[in-house]
XYZ file of C-alpha atoms in Angstrom:
536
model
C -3.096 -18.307 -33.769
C -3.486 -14.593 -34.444
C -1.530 -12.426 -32.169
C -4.860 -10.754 -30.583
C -5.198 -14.068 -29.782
C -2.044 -15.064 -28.767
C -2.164 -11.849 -25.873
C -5.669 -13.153 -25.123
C -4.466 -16.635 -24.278
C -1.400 -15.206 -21.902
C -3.858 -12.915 -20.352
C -5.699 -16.036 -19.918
C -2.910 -18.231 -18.180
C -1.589 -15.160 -15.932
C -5.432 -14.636 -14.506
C -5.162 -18.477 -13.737
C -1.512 -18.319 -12.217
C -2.803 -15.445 -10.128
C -5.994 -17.224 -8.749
C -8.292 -15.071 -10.473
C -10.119 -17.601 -12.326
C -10.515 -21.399 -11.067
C -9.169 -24.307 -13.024
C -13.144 -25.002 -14.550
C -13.378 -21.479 -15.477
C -9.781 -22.074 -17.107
C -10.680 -24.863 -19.537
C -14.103 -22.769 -20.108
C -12.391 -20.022 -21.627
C -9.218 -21.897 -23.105
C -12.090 -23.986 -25.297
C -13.727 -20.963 -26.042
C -10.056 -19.560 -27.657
C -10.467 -22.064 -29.703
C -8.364 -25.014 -27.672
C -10.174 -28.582 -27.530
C -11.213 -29.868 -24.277
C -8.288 -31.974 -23.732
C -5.875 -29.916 -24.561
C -7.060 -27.172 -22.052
C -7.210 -30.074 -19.469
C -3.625 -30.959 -20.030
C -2.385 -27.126 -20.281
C -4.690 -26.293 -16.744
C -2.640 -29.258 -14.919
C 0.757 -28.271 -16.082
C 0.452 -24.603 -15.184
C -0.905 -25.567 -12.061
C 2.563 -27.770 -11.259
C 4.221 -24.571 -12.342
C 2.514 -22.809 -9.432
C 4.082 -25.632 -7.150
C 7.374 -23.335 -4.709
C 10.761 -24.470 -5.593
C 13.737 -24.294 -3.665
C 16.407 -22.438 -4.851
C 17.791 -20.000 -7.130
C 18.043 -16.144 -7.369
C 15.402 -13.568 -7.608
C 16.275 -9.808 -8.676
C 13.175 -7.567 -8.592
C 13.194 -3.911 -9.193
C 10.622 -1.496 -7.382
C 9.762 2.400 -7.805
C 10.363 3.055 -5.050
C 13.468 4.072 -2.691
C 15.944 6.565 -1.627
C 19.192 7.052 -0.617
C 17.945 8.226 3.090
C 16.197 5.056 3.628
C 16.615 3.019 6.714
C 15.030 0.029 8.701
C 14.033 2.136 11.531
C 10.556 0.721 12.213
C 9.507 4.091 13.012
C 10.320 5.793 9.937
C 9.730 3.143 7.093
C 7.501 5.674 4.519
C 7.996 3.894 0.920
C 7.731 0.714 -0.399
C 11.057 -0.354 -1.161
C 11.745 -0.015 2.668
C 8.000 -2.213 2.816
C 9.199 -4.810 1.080
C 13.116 -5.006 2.314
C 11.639 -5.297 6.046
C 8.798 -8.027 5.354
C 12.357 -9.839 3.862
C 13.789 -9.967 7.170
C 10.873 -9.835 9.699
C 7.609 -10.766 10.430
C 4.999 -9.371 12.036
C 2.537 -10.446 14.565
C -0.376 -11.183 12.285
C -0.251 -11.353 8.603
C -2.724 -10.415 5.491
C -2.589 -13.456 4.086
C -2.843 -12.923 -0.011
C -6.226 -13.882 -0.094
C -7.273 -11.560 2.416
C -7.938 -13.435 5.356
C -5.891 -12.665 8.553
C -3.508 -15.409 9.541
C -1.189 -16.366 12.808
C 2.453 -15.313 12.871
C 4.434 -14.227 15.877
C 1.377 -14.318 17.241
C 0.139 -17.726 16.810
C -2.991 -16.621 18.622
C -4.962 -13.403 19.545
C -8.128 -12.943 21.457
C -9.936 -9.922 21.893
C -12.496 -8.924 25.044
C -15.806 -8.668 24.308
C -15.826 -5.082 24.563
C -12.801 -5.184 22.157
C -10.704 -3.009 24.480
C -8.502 -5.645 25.838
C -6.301 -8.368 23.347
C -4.103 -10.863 24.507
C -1.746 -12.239 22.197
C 0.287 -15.715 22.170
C 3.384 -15.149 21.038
C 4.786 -18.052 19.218
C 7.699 -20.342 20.649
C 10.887 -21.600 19.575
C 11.720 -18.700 17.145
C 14.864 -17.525 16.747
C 16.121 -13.803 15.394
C 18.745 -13.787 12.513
C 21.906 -13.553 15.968
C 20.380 -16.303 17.999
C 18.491 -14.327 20.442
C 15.331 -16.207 21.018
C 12.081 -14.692 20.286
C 10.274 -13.715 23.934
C 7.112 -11.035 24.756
C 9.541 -8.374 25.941
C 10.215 -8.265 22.291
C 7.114 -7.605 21.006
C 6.223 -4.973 24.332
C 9.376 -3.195 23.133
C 8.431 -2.978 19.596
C 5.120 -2.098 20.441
C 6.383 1.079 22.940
C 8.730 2.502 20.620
C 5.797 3.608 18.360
C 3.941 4.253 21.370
C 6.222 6.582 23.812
C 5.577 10.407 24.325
C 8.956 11.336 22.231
C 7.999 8.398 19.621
C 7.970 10.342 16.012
C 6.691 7.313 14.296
C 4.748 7.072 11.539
C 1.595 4.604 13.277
C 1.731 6.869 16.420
C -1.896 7.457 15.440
C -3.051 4.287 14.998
C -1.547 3.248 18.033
C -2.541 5.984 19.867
C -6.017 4.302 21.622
C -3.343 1.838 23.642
C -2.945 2.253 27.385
C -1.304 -0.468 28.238
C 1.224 -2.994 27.104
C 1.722 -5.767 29.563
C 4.126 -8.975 29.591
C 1.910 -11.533 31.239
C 4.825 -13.884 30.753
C 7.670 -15.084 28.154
C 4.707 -16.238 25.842
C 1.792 -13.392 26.337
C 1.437 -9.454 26.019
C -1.953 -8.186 26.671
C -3.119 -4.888 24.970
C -5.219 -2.475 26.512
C -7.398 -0.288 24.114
C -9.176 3.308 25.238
C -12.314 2.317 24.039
C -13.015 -1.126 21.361
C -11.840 -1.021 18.288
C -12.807 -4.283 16.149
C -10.635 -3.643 13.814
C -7.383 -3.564 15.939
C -5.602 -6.627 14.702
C -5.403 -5.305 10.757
C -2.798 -2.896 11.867
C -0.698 -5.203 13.285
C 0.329 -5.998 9.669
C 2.007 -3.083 9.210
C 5.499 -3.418 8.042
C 6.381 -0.407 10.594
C 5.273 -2.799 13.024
C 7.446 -5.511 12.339
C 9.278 -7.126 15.295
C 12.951 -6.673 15.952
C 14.447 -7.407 19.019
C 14.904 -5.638 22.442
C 17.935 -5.114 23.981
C 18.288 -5.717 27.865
C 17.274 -2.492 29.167
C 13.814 -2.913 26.860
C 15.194 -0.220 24.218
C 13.982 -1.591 20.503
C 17.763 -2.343 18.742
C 16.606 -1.797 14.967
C 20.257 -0.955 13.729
C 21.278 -4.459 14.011
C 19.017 -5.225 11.165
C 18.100 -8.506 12.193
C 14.594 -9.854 12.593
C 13.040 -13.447 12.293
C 11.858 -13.372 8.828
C 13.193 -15.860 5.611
C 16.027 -13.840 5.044
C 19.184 -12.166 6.111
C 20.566 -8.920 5.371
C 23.470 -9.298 3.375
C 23.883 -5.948 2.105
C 22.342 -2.619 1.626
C 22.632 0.306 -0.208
C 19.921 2.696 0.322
C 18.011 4.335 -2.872
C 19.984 1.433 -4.783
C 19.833 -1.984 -3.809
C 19.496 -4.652 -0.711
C 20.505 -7.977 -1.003
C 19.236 -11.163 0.863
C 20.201 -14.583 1.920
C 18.218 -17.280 2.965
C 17.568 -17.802 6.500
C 18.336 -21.801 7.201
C 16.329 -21.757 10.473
C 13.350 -19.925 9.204
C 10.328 -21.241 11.405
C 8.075 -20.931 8.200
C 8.945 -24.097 6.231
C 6.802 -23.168 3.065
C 8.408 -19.569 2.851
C 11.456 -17.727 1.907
C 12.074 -20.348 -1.352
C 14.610 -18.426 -3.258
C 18.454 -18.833 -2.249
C 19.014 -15.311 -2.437
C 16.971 -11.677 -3.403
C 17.975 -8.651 -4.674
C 16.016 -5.496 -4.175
C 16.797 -2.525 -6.654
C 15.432 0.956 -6.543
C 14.640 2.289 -9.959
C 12.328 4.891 -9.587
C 12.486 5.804 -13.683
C 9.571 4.328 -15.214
C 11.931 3.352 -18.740
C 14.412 2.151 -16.972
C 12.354 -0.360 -15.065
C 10.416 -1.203 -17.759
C 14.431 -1.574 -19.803
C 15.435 -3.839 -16.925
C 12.286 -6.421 -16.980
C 12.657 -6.358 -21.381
C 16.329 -7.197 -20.762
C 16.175 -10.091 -18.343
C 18.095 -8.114 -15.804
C 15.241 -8.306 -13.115
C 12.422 -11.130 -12.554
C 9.736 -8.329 -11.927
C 8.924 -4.706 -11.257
C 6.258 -2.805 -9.812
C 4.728 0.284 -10.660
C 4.506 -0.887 -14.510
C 3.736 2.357 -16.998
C 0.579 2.128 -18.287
C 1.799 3.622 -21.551
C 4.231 0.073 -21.800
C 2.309 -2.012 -20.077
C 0.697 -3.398 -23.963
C 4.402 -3.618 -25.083
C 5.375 -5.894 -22.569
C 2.427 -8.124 -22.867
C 3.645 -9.018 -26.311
C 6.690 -10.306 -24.857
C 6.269 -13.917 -24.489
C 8.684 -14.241 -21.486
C 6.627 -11.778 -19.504
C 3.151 -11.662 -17.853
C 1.245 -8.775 -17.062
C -0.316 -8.683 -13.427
C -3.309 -6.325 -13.089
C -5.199 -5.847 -9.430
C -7.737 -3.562 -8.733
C -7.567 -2.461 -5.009
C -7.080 0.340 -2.517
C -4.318 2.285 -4.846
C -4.673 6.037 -5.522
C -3.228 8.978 -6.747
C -3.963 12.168 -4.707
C -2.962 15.704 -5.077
C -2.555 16.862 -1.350
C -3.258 20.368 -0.557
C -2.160 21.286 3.448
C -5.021 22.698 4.995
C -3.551 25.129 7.534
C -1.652 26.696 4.736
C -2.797 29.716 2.367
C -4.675 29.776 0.111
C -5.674 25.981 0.764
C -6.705 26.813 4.478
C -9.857 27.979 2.606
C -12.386 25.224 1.883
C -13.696 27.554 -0.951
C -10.059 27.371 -2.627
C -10.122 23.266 -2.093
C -13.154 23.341 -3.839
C -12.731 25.320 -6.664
C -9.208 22.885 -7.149
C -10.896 19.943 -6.706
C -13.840 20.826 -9.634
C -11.258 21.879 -11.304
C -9.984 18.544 -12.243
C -11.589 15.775 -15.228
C -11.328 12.217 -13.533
C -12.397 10.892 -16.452
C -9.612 12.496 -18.639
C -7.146 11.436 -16.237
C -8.368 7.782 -16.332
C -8.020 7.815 -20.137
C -4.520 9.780 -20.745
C -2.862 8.762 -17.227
C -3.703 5.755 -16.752
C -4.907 3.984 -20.101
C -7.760 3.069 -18.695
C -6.348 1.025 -15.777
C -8.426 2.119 -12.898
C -11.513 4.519 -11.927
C -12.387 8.019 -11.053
C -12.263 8.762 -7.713
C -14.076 11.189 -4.879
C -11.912 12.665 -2.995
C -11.667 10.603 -0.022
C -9.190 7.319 0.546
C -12.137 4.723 0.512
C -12.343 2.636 -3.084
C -14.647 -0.268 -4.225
C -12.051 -2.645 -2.152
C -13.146 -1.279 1.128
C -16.361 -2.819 3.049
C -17.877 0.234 3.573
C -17.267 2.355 0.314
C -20.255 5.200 -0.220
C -21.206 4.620 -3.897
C -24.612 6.630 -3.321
C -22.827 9.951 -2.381
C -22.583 12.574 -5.305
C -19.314 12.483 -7.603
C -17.353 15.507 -7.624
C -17.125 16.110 -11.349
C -15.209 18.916 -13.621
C -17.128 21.845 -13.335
C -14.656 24.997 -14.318
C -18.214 27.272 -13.772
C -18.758 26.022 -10.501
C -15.279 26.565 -9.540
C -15.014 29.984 -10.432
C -18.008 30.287 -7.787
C -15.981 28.963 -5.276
C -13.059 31.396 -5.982
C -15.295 33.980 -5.577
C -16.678 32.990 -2.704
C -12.650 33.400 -1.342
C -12.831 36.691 -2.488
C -10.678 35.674 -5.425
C -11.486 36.634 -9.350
C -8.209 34.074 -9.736
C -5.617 31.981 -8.557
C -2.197 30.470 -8.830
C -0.277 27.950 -6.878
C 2.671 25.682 -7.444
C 2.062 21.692 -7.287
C 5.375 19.631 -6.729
C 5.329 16.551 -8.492
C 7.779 13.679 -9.471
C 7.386 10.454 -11.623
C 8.402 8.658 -7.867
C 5.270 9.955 -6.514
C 3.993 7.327 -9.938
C 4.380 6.453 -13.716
C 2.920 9.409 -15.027
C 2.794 11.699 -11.823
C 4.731 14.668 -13.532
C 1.502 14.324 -16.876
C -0.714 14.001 -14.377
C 0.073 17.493 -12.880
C 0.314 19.035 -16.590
C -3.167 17.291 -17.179
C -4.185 19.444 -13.748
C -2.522 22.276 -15.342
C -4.526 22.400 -18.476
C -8.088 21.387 -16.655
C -8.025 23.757 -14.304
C -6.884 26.646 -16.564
C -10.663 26.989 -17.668
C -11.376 27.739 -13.716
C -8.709 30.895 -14.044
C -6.575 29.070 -12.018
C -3.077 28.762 -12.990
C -1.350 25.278 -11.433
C 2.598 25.991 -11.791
C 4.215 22.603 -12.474
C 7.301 22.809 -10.300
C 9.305 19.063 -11.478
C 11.231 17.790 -8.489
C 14.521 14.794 -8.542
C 13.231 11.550 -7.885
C 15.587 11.085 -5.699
C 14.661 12.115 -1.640
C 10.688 13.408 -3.325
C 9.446 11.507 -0.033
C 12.154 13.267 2.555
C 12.108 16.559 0.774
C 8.779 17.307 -0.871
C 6.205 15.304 0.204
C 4.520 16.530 3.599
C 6.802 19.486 3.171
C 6.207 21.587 0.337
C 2.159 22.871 0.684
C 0.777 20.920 -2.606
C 2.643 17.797 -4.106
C 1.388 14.357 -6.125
C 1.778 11.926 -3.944
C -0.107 8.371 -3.927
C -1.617 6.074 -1.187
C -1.244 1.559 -1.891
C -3.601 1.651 1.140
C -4.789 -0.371 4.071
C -6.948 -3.311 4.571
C -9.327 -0.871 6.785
C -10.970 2.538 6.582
C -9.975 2.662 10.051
C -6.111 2.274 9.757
C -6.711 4.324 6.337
C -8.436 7.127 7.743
C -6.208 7.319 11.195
C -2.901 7.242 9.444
C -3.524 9.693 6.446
C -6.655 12.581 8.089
C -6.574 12.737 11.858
C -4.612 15.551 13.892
C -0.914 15.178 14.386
C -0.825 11.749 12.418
C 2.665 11.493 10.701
C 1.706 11.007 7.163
C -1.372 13.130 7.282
C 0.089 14.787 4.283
C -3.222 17.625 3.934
C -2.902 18.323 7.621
C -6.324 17.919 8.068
C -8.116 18.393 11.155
C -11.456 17.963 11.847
C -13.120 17.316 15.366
C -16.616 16.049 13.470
C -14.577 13.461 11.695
C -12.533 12.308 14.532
C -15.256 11.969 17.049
C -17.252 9.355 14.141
C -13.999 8.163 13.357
C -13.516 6.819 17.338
C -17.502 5.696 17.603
C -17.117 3.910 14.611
C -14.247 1.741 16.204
C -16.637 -0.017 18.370
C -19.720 -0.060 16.926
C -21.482 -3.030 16.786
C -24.042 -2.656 15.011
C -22.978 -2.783 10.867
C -25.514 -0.864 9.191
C -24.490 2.067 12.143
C -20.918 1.376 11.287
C -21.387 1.608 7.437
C -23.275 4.930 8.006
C -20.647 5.681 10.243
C -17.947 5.680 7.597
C -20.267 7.134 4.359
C -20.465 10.307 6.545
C -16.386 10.433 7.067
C -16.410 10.075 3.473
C -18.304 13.011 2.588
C -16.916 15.279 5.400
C -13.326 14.471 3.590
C -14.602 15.187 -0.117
C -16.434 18.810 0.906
C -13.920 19.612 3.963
C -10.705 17.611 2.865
C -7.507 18.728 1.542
C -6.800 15.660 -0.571
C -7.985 15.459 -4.682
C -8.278 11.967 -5.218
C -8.970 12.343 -9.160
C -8.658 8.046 -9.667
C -8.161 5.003 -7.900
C -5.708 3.063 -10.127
C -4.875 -0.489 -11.115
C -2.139 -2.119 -9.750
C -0.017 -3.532 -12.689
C 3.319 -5.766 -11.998
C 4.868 -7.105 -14.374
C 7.389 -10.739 -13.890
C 9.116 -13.002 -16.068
C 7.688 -16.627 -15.892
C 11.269 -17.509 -14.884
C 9.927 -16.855 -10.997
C 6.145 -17.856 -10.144
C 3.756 -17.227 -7.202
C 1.056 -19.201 -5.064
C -2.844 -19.240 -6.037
C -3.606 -16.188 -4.465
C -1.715 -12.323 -4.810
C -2.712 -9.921 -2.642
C -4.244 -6.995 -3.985
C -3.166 -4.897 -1.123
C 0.059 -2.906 -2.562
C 2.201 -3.876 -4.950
C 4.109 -7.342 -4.661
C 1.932 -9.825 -3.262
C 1.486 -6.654 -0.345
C 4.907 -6.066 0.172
C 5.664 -9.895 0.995
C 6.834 -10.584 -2.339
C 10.601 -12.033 -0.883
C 9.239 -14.647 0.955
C 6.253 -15.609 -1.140
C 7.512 -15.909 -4.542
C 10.220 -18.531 -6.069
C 12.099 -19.128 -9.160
C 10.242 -21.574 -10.879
């Protein structure tokens, strides 16, 4: 077999591990790589019995992601290494399953009014956190008020900012009332932020124990280096959490991860380079993982600072950038221009008919002018933790926008504590977005007023007041119109230059296998990679 070949028939076995293509479409293509019919028959059944969880064993996987201020406070969780490390030990109340649907958990029931302001959840019995405390509804209230309280600084304030009420019906039922419907309300209950720890007896949420219900234990952790797991015997999900024991690394340098995963050090990494990602693929001990969803890489300008409180000045930045360049040098092809707003081909209600914002150095220049400006410099913070390539990226910026007389100073930041101490701090950063399973939770936690991680500190009254309407509207063409208009406010208004939405490429050794389906949602099977996975 030649070795274009060869890569073409792993390629072909990962898309069938990963539930991409169905068994028929399997043998289709395996015949037409030259196996016979039988032979692709025979190789179809045995890597579906590799797909089959096992019990037992190790699993080391290395993210880029993680920093030595990290914590498991609920509240605060901002990266995914601190993602993935909580979805180890907890669970939430619903769950994105990996094929997209959502599915019980805590909650082993929900049901909404039908004016979608009221939901009353079931909370599941018999479930025990990692001390023996036994899983009740003041639990979940408590979890659910800690993001919600006036003094609360956390993170989904904003998306939980429509409740009004929280009430313990009894130990098995808290009902949710909403300030007007929104019928998307149970997606953001599968936040990791909104994981559920327990209460202590005065209702206060007690995080630092760093216990939950999930398949694992906290055996150790070292923040911005590793965590390490253990197996939860009375886990209450009896086809999760297969692996004896997990370690979670932070290696935020893109050669070093991509070292680790050559060497047989770690199972699998996120966050693979682009510019390595056809190296690895020739490794026959490693498949490639590639997933085209919500991900994007965003240069955030903050909108109540000068000069990027002037929309003229976001403009002239934002045509001042070639998406298609990018595509081809940053990310090797692995993903799509974008527009400027959050909302990708993955979303339900993504505006493809709305005019591209495209490199136009003329056009820019018109904008400058227009701020009174014959020129303009300005210092973007970037960081290869922000993304493989984040630091080219900004010199790629640097040299596009030149043409527009603007000058983009490349200030390189550490790695290490880019989220704490650049990102939503310093005025105009790289940064990236894995996304959300709504425009809803997507637009509320990254462009409305006061939100935590609205990084462009963007405020817009127009876009909020569609933003709320669009919550409970019925109607889906309404809705859809709803949302194209929210898109377009953000790419003539916003502070955020979305030049591409990217690929998400993981790479694993087939030492450690998955079910059918991988969620395309984040990184690692979206974020639940601990429990889902097993060594095969």
């Amino acid at each position: 077999m030649s070795n274009s070949r060869e890569i073409d028939a792993r390629r072909l076995v990962a898309n069938f591990q990963s539930g991409r293509l169905s068994r028929r479409e399997f043998v289709k293509a395996a015949v037409a790589l030259g196996a016979t019919a039988a032979f692709a028959n025979t190789l179809s059944i045995n890597v579906a019995q590799a797909a089959t969880p096992k019990r037992g064993g190790r699993m080391t996987l290395a993210m880029g992601h993680g920093s030595t201020t990290d914590d498991l406070d609920p509240a605060l969780i901002e990266n995914g290494w601190q993602w993935t490390a909580m979805f180890g030990i907890c669970n939430t109340l619903i769950e994105l399953a990996a094929d997209g649907n959502l599915v019980p958990s805590l909650a082993e029931s929900w049901e909404p009014s039908a004016d979608l302001k009221t939901w009353r959840f079931k909370i599941r019995q018999g479930v025990e956190f990692h001390d023996g405390r036994k899983l009740t509804a003041k639990d979940v209230a408590g979890n659910l008020r800690y993001h919600t309280g006036e003094e609360s600084k956390s993170v989904v304030k904003a998306v939980l900012s429509s409740i009004t009420d929280i009430k313990i019906e009894n130990d098995d039922t808290v009902v949710i009332t909403l300030e007007s419907g929104n019928a998307d309300f149970a997606y953001s209950l599968n936040s990791a932020n909104l994981a559920i720890m327990p209460s202590s007896e005065d209702g206060d949420l007690d995080w630092k124990s760093r216990v939950g219900t999930g398949g694992y234990r906290l055996k150790e952790f070292n923040p911005g280096v590793t965590a390490v797991f253990e197996r939860n015997p009375k886990y209450w999900k009896k086809d999760r959490a297969h692996a004896d024991e997990v370690e979670l690394l932070s290696i935020k340098d893109p050669v070093a991860r991509t070292t680790a995963i050559m060497s047989g050090s770690v199972d699998a990494i996120d966050k693979v380079d682009t510019k390595t990602a056809q190296l690895l693929s020739r490794n026959p001990d490693i498949v490639i993982e590639e997933s085209s969803g919500p991900l994007h890489y965003v240069f955030a300008m903050q909108t109540q600072v000068a000069p990027f409180d002037n929309v003229h000045v976001r403009q002239a930045l934002k045509l001042s950038v070639d998406r298609e360049e990018f595509v081809r040098k940053i990310l090797n092809g692995h993903g799509e221009v974008g527009n400027d707003h959050p909302i990708g081909k993955s979303y339900r209600y993504i505006a493809e008919d709305i005019e591209q914002n495209s490199y136009d150095p003329d056009k820019a220049k018109w904008h400058l002018k227009q701020a009174g400006m014959d020129s303009l410099s300005v210092d973007l913070h970037a960081a290869d933790a922000a993304f493989a390539g984040a630091v080219d990226a900004a010199a790629l910026f640097q040299n596009n926008a030149r043409k527009s007389g603007i000058e983009v100073n490349v200030i390189r930041e550490p790695n290490d504590g880019y989220w704490a101490n650049v990102w939503n701090v310093k005025p105009f950063v790289v940064s990236y977005w894995g996304g959300y399973p709504t425009e809803d939770v997507m637009f509320t936690t990254g462009y409305t007023t006061g939100a935590a991680w609205n990084e462009t500190q963007f405020s817009d009254m127009e876009f909020e007041k569609i933003l709320l309407a669009a919550r409970a509207e019925g109607d889906e063409e309404r809705r859809r119109a709803m949302y194209r208009e929210m898109q377009i406010i953000l790419r003539d208004k916003g502070g955020v230059i979305v030049p591409a939405f990217a690929n998400d490429l993981v790479a694993r050794t087939k030492r450690i296998a998955h079910g059918e389906h991988v969620s395309p949602l984040k990184a690692f099977d979206g974020r639940r990679i601990i429990e889902r996975w097993w060594v095969a």
